[in-house]
C-alpha atoms as one frame of an Amber mdcrd trajectory, in Angstrom:
protein
  -0.006   0.042  -0.149   2.787   2.471   0.627   4.192   2.218  -2.889   0.480
   2.497  -4.470   0.019   5.676  -2.249   3.706   7.148  -3.202   2.656   6.693
  -6.994  -0.693   8.664  -6.478   1.226  11.262  -4.519   3.058  12.105  -7.616
  -0.025  13.005  -9.424  -2.719  14.885  -7.516  -2.454  15.042  -3.857  -5.447
  14.531  -1.487  -5.045  15.234   2.133  -6.482  11.698   3.097  -3.730  10.011
   0.943  -1.027  12.214   2.703  -2.408  11.365   6.247  -2.530   7.722   5.488
   1.169   7.519   4.112   2.282   9.527   7.165   0.331   7.262   9.631   2.267
   4.393   8.038   5.722   5.874   7.682   6.178   8.466  10.448   9.030   7.339
  12.891   7.366   9.009  15.860   4.161   7.004  15.579   6.020   4.002  14.851
   8.162   4.511  17.969   5.187   5.262  19.949   3.349   2.081  19.050   6.455
  -0.166  19.595   6.739   1.592  23.416   2.931   0.741  23.690   3.449  -2.668
  22.714   6.404  -2.985  25.243   4.195  -1.783  27.949   1.426  -4.298  27.122
   4.116  -7.200  27.378   5.397  -5.816  30.599   1.915  -5.615  32.054   1.225
  -9.558  30.930   4.396 -10.439  32.432   4.129  -8.281  35.377   0.648  -9.498
  36.759   1.701 -13.210  36.530   3.322 -15.562  39.160   7.265 -15.747  38.839
   8.278 -18.642  36.716   8.779 -21.877  38.684  12.308 -23.113  39.054  13.407
 -26.727  38.707  16.947 -27.608  40.246  18.898 -30.723  39.779  21.574 -31.970
  41.940  24.031 -34.709  41.491  26.410 -35.983  44.638  29.741 -37.227  43.548
  29.755 -39.162  46.845  26.399 -40.235  47.712  24.861 -38.974  50.955  23.464
 -41.587  53.407  19.884 -41.012  54.397  17.656 -43.212  56.387  16.300 -44.316
  53.105  19.593 -45.351  51.687  22.238 -43.684  49.920  21.084 -40.399  47.537
  23.036 -39.956  44.184  20.880 -37.095  43.007  17.979 -34.933  43.620  15.278
 -32.709  41.994  13.897 -29.515  43.629  10.754 -27.686  42.315  10.325 -24.280
  43.709   7.536 -21.542  43.281   7.534 -17.992  44.585   4.139 -16.914  45.914
   3.906 -12.994  46.616   1.930 -11.853  49.644  -1.747 -12.020  48.763  -2.912
  -8.753  46.814   0.709  -7.966  45.785  -0.020  -9.062  42.165  -3.033  -7.460
  41.820  -1.924  -3.966  43.010   0.960  -4.234  40.844  -1.210  -5.003  37.818
  -3.165  -1.779  38.478   0.023   0.120  38.497   0.963  -1.478  35.171  -2.522
  -0.798  33.908  -1.898   2.896  34.244   1.413   2.690  32.157  -0.493   0.854
  29.316  -3.088   3.657  29.361  -0.531   6.503  29.497   1.621   4.695  26.580
  -1.713   4.292  24.519  -2.421   8.008  24.934   1.087   8.785  23.765   0.250
   6.971  20.691  -2.928   8.950  20.217  -0.977  12.284  20.949   1.756  11.386
  18.102  -0.823  10.561  15.495  -2.570  13.878  16.348   0.578  16.044  16.165
   1.484  14.351  12.817  -2.243  14.767  11.487  -1.858  18.727  12.381   1.578
  19.133  10.884   0.672  17.453   7.662  -2.624  19.129   7.340  -1.027  22.448
   7.948   1.692  22.124   5.350  -0.987  20.667   2.835  -3.340  23.796   3.288
  -0.168  25.955   3.091   0.738  24.156  -0.319  -2.625  24.546  -1.588  -2.680
  28.511  -0.926   0.808  28.828  -2.620  -0.267  26.915  -5.777  -3.370  29.131
  -5.937  -1.366  32.019  -5.545   0.836  31.146  -8.251  -2.175  30.481 -10.591
  -3.405  34.019  -9.696   0.078  35.679 -10.232   0.304  33.680 -13.802  -3.331
  35.202 -14.706  -2.046  38.468 -13.779   1.006  38.248 -15.729  -0.922  37.015
 -18.857  -3.073  40.181 -18.401  -0.346  42.667 -17.790   1.474  41.310 -20.831
  -1.391  42.113 -23.030  -1.662  45.700 -21.536   2.212  46.123 -22.086   1.471
  45.213 -25.664  -1.370  47.705 -26.064   0.762  50.314 -24.278   3.846  49.680
 -26.559   1.615  49.938 -29.718  -0.001  53.109 -28.378   3.341  54.693 -27.797
   4.533  53.647 -31.281   1.416  55.574 -32.787   1.869  58.604 -30.333  -1.189
  57.678 -28.531   0.297  57.063 -25.158   2.956  58.315 -23.038   6.484  56.624
 -22.410   5.487  56.742 -18.678   2.532  54.155 -19.463   4.838  52.008 -21.086
   7.429  52.087 -18.131   4.897  51.471 -15.744   3.441  48.342 -17.642   7.009
  47.024 -17.726   7.704  47.582 -14.107   4.331  45.807 -13.181   5.301  42.760
 -15.565   8.633  42.621 -13.922   7.404  42.628 -10.440   4.715  40.007 -11.123
   7.492  37.746 -12.726   9.494  38.256  -9.538   6.343  37.261  -7.360   5.918
  33.910  -9.540   9.692  33.067  -8.930   9.213  33.469  -5.210   6.145  31.561
  -5.049   7.941  28.781  -6.918  10.633  28.809  -4.363   8.120  28.843  -1.668
   6.198  25.808  -3.268   9.504  23.785  -3.415  10.310  24.644   0.263   6.625
  23.594   1.295   7.061  20.281  -0.732  10.330  19.686   1.066   8.502  20.021
   4.458   5.758  17.580   3.490   8.218  14.969   2.472  10.021  15.647   5.805
   6.904  14.737   7.555   5.943  11.897   5.601   9.530  10.370   5.862  10.377
  10.753   2.213  13.527  12.148   0.633  13.281  15.899   0.413  13.377  15.834
  -3.565  10.647  13.024  -3.670   8.181  13.969  -6.354   4.793  15.438  -5.238
   2.076  16.594  -7.477  -0.617  19.313  -7.491  -2.498  19.705  -4.099  -6.115
  19.408  -4.688  -7.747  22.173  -2.617 -11.065  21.448  -0.576 -14.247  23.564
  -0.098 -14.438  25.654   2.906 -16.418  23.873   5.964 -18.629  25.645   8.448
 -17.541  25.365  12.118 -19.389  22.782  13.827 -18.936  23.617  17.534 -19.095
  26.662  19.566 -15.921  27.844  21.584 -17.406  26.692  24.936 -18.094  22.980
  23.332 -14.543  23.033  21.891 -13.209  23.637  25.588 -15.506  20.966  26.822
 -14.164  18.553  24.248 -10.668  19.421  25.007 -11.169  18.514  28.571 -12.526
  15.352  27.616 -10.047  14.129  24.914  -6.975  16.152  25.180  -4.180  13.574
  25.502  -1.976  15.806  27.845  -5.017  15.861  30.402  -5.865  12.471  30.038
  -2.110  11.442  30.809  -1.927  13.491  33.960  -5.060  11.949  35.286  -3.600
   8.717  34.480  -0.289   9.504  36.184  -2.200  10.645  39.055  -4.027   7.210
  39.289  -0.761   5.422  38.989   0.603   7.419  42.047  -2.388   6.377  44.002
  -2.150   2.718  43.006   1.741   2.538  43.805
């Protein structure tokens, strides 16, 4: 799927494709997932009894016992923690698993935010380039009209000079926007864990959407779902259990 997504990105860029690619390739997301998996394994081991131990002993010189000489012996032992210790330890480890899971969510949200911002900035730059190119075409027509009018003594040299100056300024703006486009594509490739010069196509813009929630509702949602707040609560719970 990564190769297919990479091929699609060289054509027309869609934000969902960029986000899916980033989710699959981001080192930050991958590292947070691996950390979460390690905490799950630690929880599985920590809530279980210690492994039993089997020991075998051989006596070069047999030991005389009331049952006769003893050449070897086997010993099986099992450590039994104090009642309630394992269950309490499990509660502490559960908090670690929850915190690591929230770190995965935070890493995903951070990448989604950064990729989205870079994408919409690229959309803005490419639209600005299209506008600048249309202005250049129009200004070049006006320049030709001014030059023809000046040749027929129907316009002043000032008009021709002004049209040339405006044309040069627009051309400079287009060059600046082209450099900004390259920089923004490099930023996107970095977020996607791709080479800086990897091919990216034209960014497909999206229609503006209305804001669904009020500011107070946004605050309430943040209190319920913001990862830093939830992690702080889990850390408090972990301390209480410990």
